[in-house]
Coordinates of C-alpha atoms and ligand atoms in Angstrom, one line a residue:
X1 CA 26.2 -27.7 26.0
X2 CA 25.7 -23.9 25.6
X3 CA 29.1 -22.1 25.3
X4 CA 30.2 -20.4 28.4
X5 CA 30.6 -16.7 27.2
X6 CA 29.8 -13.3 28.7
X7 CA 27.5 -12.5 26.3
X8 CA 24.3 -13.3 27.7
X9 CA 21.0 -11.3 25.8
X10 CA 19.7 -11.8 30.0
X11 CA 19.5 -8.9 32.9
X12 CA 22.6 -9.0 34.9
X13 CA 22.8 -9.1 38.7
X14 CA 25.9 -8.1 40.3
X15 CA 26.6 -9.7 43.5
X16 CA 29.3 -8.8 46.3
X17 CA 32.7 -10.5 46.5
X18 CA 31.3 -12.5 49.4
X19 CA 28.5 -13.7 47.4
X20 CA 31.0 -14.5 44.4
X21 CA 33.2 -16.6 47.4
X22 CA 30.2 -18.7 48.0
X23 CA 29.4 -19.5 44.7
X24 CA 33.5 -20.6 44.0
X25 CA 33.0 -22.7 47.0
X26 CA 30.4 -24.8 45.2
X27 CA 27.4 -23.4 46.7
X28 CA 24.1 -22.1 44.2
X29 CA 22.4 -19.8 46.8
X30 CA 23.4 -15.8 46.9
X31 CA 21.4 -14.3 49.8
X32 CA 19.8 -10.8 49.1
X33 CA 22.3 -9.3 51.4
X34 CA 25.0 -10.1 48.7
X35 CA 23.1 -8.9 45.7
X36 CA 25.1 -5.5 44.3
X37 CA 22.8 -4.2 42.1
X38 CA 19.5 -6.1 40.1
X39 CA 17.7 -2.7 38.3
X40 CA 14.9 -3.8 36.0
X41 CA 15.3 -7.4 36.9
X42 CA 11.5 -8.7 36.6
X43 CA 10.8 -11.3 39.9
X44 CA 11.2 -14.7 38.9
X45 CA 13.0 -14.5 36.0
X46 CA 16.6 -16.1 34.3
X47 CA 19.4 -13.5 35.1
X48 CA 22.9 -13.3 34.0
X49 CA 25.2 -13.0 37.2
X50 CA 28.5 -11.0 37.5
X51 CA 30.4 -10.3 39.9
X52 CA 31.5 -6.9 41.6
X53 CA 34.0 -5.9 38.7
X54 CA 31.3 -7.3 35.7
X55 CA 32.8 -11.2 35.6
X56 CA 30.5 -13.5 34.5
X57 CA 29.9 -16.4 36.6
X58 CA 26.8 -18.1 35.3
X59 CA 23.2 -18.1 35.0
X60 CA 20.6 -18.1 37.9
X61 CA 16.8 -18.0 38.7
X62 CA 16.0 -14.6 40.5
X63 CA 13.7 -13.9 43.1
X64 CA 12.5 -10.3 44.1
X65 CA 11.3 -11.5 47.2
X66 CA 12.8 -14.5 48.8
X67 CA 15.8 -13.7 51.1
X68 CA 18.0 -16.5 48.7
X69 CA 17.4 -14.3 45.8
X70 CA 19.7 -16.3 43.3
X71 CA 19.7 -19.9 42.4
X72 CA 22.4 -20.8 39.9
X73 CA 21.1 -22.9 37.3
X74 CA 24.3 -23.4 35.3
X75 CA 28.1 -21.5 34.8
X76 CA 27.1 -20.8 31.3
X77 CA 24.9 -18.6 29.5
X78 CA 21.5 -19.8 29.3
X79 CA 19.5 -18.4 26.4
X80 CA 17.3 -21.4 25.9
X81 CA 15.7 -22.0 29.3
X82 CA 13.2 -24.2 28.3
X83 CA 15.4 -26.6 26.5
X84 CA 17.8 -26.5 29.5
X85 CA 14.6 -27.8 31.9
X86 CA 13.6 -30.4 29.5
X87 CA 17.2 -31.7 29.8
X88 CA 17.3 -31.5 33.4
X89 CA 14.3 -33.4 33.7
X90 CA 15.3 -36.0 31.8
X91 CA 19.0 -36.3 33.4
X92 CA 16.7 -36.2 36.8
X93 CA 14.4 -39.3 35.3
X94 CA 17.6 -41.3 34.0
X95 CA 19.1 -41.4 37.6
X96 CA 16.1 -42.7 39.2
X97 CA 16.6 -45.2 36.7
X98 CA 19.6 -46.3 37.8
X99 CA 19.4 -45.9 41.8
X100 CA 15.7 -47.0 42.9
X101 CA 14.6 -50.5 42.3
X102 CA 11.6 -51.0 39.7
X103 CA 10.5 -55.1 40.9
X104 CA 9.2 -53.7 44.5
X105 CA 9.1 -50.3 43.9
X106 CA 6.7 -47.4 42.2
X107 CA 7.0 -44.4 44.1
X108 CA 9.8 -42.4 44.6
X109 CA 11.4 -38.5 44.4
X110 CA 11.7 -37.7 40.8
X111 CA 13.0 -34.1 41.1
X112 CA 14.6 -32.6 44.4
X113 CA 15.0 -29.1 43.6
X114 CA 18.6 -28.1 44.0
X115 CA 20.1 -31.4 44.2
X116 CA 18.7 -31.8 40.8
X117 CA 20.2 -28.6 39.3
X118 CA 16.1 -27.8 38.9
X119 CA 16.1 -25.3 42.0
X120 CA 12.6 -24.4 43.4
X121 CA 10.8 -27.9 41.9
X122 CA 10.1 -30.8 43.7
X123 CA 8.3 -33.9 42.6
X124 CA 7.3 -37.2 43.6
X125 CA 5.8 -39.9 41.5
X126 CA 3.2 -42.3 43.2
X127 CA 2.9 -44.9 40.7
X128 CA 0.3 -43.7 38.1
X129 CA 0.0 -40.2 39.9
X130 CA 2.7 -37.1 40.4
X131 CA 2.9 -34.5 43.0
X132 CA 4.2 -31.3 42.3
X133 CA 5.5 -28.7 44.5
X134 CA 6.8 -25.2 43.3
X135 CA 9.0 -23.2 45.6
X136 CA 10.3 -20.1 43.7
X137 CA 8.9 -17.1 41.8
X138 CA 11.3 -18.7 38.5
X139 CA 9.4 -22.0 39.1
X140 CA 6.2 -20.7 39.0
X141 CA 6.3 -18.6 35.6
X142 CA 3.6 -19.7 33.5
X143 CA 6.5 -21.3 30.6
X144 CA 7.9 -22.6 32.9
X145 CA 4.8 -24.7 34.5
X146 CA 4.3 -25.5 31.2
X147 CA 7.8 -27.0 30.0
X148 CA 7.6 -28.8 33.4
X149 CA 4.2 -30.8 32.7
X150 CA 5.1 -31.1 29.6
X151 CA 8.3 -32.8 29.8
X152 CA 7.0 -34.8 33.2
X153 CA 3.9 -36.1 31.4
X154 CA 5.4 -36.9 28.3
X155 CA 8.3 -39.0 29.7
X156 CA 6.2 -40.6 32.8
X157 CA 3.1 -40.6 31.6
X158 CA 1.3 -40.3 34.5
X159 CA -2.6 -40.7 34.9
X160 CA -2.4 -37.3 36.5
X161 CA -0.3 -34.5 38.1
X162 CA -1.3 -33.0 41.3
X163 CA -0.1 -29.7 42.6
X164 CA -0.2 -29.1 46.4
X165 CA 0.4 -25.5 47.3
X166 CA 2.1 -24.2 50.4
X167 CA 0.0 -20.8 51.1
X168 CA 3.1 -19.7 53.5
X169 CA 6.1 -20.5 50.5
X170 CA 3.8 -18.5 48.1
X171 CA 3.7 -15.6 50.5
X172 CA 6.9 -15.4 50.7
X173 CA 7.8 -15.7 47.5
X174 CA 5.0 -12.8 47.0
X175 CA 3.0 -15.1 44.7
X176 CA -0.9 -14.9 44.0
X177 CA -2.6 -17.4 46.4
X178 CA -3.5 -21.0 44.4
X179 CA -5.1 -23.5 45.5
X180 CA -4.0 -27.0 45.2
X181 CA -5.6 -28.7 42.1
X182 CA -4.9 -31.3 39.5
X183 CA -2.8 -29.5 36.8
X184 CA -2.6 -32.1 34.4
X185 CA -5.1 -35.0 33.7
X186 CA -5.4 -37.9 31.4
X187 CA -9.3 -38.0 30.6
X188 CA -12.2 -36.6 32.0
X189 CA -12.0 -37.8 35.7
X190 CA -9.0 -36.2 37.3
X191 CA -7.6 -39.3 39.3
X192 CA -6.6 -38.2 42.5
X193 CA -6.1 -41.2 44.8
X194 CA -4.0 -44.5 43.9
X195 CA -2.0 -47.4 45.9
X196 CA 1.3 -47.2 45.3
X197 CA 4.2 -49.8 46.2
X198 CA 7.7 -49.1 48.6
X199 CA 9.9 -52.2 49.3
X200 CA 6.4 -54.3 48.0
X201 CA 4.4 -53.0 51.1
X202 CA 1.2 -51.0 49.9
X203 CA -0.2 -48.0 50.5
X204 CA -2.9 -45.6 50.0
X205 CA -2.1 -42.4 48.6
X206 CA -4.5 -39.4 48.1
X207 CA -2.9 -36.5 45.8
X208 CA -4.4 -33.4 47.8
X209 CA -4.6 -34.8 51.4
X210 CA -2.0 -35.9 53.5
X211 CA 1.4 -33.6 54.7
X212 CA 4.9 -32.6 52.5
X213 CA 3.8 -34.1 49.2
X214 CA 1.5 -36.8 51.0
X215 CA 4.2 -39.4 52.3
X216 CA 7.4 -39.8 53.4
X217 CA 9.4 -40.9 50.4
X218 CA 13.0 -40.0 52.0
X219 CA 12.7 -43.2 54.4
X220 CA 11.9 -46.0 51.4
X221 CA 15.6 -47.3 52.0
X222 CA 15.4 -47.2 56.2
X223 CA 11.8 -49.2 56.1
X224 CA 13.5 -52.0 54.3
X225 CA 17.1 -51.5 56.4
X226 CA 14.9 -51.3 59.5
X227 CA 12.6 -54.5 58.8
X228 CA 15.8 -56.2 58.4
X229 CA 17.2 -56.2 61.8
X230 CA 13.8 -55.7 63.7
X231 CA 12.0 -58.3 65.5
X232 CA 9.7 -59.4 68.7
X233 CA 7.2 -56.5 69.7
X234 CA 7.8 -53.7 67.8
X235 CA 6.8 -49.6 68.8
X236 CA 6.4 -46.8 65.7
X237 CA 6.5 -43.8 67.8
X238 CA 5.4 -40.9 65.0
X239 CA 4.0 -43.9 62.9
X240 CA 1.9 -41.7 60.4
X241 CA 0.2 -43.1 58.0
X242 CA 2.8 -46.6 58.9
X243 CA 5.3 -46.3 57.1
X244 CA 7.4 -48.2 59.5
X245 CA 5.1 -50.3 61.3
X246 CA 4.0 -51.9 58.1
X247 CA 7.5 -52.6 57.0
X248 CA 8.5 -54.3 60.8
X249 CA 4.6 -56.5 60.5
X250 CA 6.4 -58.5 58.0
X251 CA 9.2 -59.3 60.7
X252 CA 7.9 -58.8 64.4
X253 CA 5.3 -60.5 66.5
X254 CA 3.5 -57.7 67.4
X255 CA 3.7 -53.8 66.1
X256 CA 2.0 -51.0 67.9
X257 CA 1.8 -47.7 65.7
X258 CA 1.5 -44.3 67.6
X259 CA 1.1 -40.6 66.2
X260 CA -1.2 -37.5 67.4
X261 CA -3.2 -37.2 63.9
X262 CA -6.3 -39.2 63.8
X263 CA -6.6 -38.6 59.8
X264 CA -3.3 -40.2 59.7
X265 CA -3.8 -43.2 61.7
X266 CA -7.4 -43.5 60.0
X267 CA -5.1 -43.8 56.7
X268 CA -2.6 -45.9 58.5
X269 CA -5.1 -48.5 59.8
X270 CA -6.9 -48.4 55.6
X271 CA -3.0 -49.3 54.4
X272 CA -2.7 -52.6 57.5
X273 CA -5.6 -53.7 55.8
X274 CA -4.3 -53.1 52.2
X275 CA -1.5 -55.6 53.2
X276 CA -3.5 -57.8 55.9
X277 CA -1.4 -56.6 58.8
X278 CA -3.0 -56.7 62.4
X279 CA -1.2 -53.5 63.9
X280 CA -2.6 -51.3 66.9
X281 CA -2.9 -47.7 66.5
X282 CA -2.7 -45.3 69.2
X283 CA -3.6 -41.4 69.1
X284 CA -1.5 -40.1 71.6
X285 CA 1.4 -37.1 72.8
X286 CA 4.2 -39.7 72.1
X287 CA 6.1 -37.8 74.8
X288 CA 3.8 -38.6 76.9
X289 CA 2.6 -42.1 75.9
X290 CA 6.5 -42.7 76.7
X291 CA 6.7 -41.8 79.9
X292 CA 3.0 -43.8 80.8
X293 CA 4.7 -46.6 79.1
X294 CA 7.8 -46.9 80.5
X295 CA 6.6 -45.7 84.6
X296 CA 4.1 -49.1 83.4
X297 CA 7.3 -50.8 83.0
X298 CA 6.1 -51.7 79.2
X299 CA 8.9 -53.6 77.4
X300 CA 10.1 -53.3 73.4
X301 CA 12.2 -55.5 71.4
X302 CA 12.5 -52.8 68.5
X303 CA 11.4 -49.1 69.1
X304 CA 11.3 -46.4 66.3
X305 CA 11.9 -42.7 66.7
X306 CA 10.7 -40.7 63.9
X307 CA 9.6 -37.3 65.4
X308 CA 8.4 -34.1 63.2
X309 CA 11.7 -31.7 62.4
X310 CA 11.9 -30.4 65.9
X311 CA 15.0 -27.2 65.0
X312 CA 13.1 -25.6 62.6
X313 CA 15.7 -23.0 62.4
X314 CA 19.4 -22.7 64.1
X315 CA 17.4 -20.4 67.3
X316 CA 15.6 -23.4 68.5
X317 CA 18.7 -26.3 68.1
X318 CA 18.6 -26.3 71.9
X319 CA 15.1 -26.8 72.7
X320 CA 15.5 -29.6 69.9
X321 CA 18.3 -31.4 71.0
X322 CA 16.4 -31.7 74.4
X323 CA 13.6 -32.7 72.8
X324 CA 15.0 -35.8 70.9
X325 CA 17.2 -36.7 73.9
X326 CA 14.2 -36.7 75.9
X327 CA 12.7 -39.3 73.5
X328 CA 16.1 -41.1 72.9
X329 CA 16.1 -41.5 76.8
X330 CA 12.8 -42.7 77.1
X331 CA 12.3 -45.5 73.8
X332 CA 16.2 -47.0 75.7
X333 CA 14.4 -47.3 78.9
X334 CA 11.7 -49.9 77.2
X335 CA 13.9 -51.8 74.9
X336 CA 14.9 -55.0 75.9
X337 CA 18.6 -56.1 75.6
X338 CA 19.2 -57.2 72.3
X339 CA 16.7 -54.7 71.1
X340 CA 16.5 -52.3 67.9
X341 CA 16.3 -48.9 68.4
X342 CA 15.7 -47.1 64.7
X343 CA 16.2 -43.3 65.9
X344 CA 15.3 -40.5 62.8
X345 CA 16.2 -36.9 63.0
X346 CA 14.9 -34.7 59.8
X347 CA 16.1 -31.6 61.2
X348 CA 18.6 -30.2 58.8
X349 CA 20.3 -28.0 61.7
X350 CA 21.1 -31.2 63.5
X351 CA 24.2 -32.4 62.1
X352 CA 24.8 -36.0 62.0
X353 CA 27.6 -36.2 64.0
X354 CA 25.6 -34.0 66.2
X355 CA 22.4 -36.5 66.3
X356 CA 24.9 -39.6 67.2
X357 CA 26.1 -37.2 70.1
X358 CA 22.1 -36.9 71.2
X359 CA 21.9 -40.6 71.1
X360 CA 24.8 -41.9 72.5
X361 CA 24.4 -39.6 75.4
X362 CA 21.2 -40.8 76.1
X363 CA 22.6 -44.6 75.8
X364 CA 25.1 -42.9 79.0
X365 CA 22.3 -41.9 80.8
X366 CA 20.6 -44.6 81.0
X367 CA 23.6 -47.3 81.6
X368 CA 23.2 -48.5 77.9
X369 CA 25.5 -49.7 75.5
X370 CA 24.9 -49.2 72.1
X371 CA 26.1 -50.5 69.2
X372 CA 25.6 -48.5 65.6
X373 CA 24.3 -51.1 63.0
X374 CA 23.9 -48.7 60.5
X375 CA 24.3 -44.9 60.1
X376 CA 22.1 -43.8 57.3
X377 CA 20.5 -40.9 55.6
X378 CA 17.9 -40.1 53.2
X379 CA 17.3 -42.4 50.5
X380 CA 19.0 -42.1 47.0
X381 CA 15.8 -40.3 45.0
X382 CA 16.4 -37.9 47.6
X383 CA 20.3 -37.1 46.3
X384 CA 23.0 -35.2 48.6
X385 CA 25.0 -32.3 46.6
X386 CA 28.0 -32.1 47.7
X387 CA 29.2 -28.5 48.6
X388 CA 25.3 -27.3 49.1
X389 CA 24.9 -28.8 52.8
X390 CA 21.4 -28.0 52.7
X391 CA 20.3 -31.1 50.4
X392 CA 21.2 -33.2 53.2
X393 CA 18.9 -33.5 56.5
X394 CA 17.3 -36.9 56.9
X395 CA 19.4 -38.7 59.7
X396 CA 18.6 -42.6 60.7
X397 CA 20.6 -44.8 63.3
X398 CA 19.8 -48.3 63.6
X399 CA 21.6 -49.2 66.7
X400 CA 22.0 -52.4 68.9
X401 CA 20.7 -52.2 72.4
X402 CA 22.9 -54.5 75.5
Ligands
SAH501 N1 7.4 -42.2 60.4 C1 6.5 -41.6 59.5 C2 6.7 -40.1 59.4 C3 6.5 -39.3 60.6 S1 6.2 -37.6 60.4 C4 6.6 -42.3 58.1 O1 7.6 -43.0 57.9 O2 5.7 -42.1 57.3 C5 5.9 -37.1 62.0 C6 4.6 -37.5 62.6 O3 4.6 -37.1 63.9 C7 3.4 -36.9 61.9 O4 2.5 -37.9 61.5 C8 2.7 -36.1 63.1 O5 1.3 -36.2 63.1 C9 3.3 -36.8 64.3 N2 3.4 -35.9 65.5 C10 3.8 -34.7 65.6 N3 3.9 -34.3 66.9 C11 3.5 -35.4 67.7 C12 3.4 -35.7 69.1 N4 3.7 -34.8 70.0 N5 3.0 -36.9 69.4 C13 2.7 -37.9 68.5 N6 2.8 -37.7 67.2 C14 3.2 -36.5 66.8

């Protein structure tokens, strides 16, 4: 470990008392408003950071234009930057190691930014291909991309490493416009699609297609939770590409799959096939499928909830919480007593505690009880800091219907 000193050769940014608070409270983000002084700090660059009377409190990533405009990387004086990634990546590769399981199991979160000391990086591995997503101005430093692959391709050895580009992220971040490419290859033909394996179901996976980094990693651990306790005829309301509906096939009669995107359902139906699953997809307005269903009286034994993040920031939390009680309301209405209702909120500004709230008072209104089988989060790739709330968002009740 580097030696914690004051002596850093790096710029120094001064940041207010309040943003030194935050930072003693356990948290890595210092919001521009908090930033003292940063004269001739180049964007994107390592930065020593003091506090208002010159105190050193660490090393951070600095962005000229993002509103978080420091990311602490470590308490210490970082002078070999490089070498400190390489280590992080490893540390990041060893506790996937020990927390996802290899014998059903080949794709999974390898790096999730903050909650993996490696702010502004996130990748997923889809077992012979990785997705890469950079976030911050720091990230996206030419070195930097080049320790990154480096170290990812040399320890994984993947076929290839795909970068998907969010045009809005780089805007704000004031970045050049990119498009999404591979960035690393193993021979001639850049391999861009592959099957990968959750829980042993199979799916399709194609690198530069597809939303977030193509799938929805962050629910491996509530397919298999969920397939445990479902059973009868089974709804995936916001099915995707199936993630769900093909983990209930193994344990229901019958599965019905239902989402708005007709690329995703065509890639849905490709992955029933994959596993010989008969499911039935439906493109529809869940909201509205909902209601048609349930005026037509249709009954469910086990009904999934796994809407878009509906409180995309703290201004809309109210339209949101309406908006999953609505659905709450409606998927208790169908379900048969003795049913399984699998409810899934990924709206970080919906607290847990607050989502139960949604869901029990929807159980009330409808002259419901409801008993919580399980109270889960996002899966273990996808790791919770503690102190930096904002690592946690994924919320899943599994909950007994009488
Ligand atoms: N359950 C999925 C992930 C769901 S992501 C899985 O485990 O992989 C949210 C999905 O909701 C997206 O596929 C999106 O196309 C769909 N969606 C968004 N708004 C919708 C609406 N109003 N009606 C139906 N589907 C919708």
């Amino acid at each position: 470990m580097p030696s914690k000193s004051a002596a850093s050769s790096l710029p120094v940014v001064k940041i207010s008392r309040r943003g030194a608070k935050r930072l003693q409270e356990g948290h890595v983000w210092v919001y521009r408003s908090d930033i003292v002084s940063a004269t001739g700090v180049a964007p994107g660059t390592a930065v020593g950071v003091t506090d208002e009377r010159g105190k050193f409190l660490g090393t951070a990533l600095y962005s000229s234009a993002s509103q978080i405009a420091i990311r602490m990387i470590s308490s210490h004086a970082i002078n070999d930057l490089p070498g400190l990634l390489r280590e992080r990546i490893q540390a990041a590769i060893s506790y996937r190691e020990r927390v996802v399981g290899k014998d059903d199991t080949d794709a999974y979160r390898v790096i999730f930014s903050e909650a993996d000391f490696l702010p502004g990086l996130i990748v997923d591995r889809y077992n012979d291909l990785l997705s890469l997503q950079i976030l911050t101005q720091a990230m996206d430093a030419e070195p930097v991309r080049e320790v990154v692959i480096s170290e990812l391709s040399q320890r994984l050895k993947p076929e290839a490493i795909a970068e998907r580009v969010d045009p809005r992220i780089r805007e704000l971040e004031q970045l050049p416009a990119r498009p999404s490419g591979v960035v690393q290859s193993v021979g001639e033909d850049k391999k861009t699609a592959t099957i990968f394996t959750m829980n042993g179901v199979r799916f399709h996976y194609e690198a530069l297609e597809g939303q977030k980094t193509g799938s929805f990693l962050d629910q491996r651990e509530n397919y298999a939770a969920a397939a445990g306790y479902a059973q009868g005829e089974a709804l995936d309301v916001f099915c995707y590409q199936g993630g769900f509906a093909l983990h209930l096939a193994k344990a229901c009669s019958s599965v019905t799959g239902v989402d708005s995107s007709r690329p995703a359902l065509e890639v849905a139906d490709r992955n029933a096939s994959l596993n010989n699953r008969e499911i039935e997809w439906v493109e529809a307005n869940a909201f509205d499928l909902l209601r048609d269903y349930a005026d037509a009286g249709r009954r469910y034994d086990t009904i999934v909830l796994d809407p878009p993040a509906f409180a995309k920031s703290k201004a809309n939390l109210e339209t949101a919480l309406r908006g999953y009680k609505e659905l709450n309301l409606r998927a208790l209405k169908m379900l048969r007593p003795g049913g399984i209702l699998v409810s899934c909120c990924c709206s970080y500004h919906v607290s847990p505690a607050q989502y139960l709230e949604v869901v029990g008072s929807s159980a009330r209104d409808v002259h419901r009880n409801l008993r919580v089988v399980e109270n889960r989060g996002q899966a273990k790739d996808h790791p919770i800091l503690l102190n930096v709330p904002e690592t946690e968002y994924l919320k899943c009740v599994i909950a007994y219907v009488s």
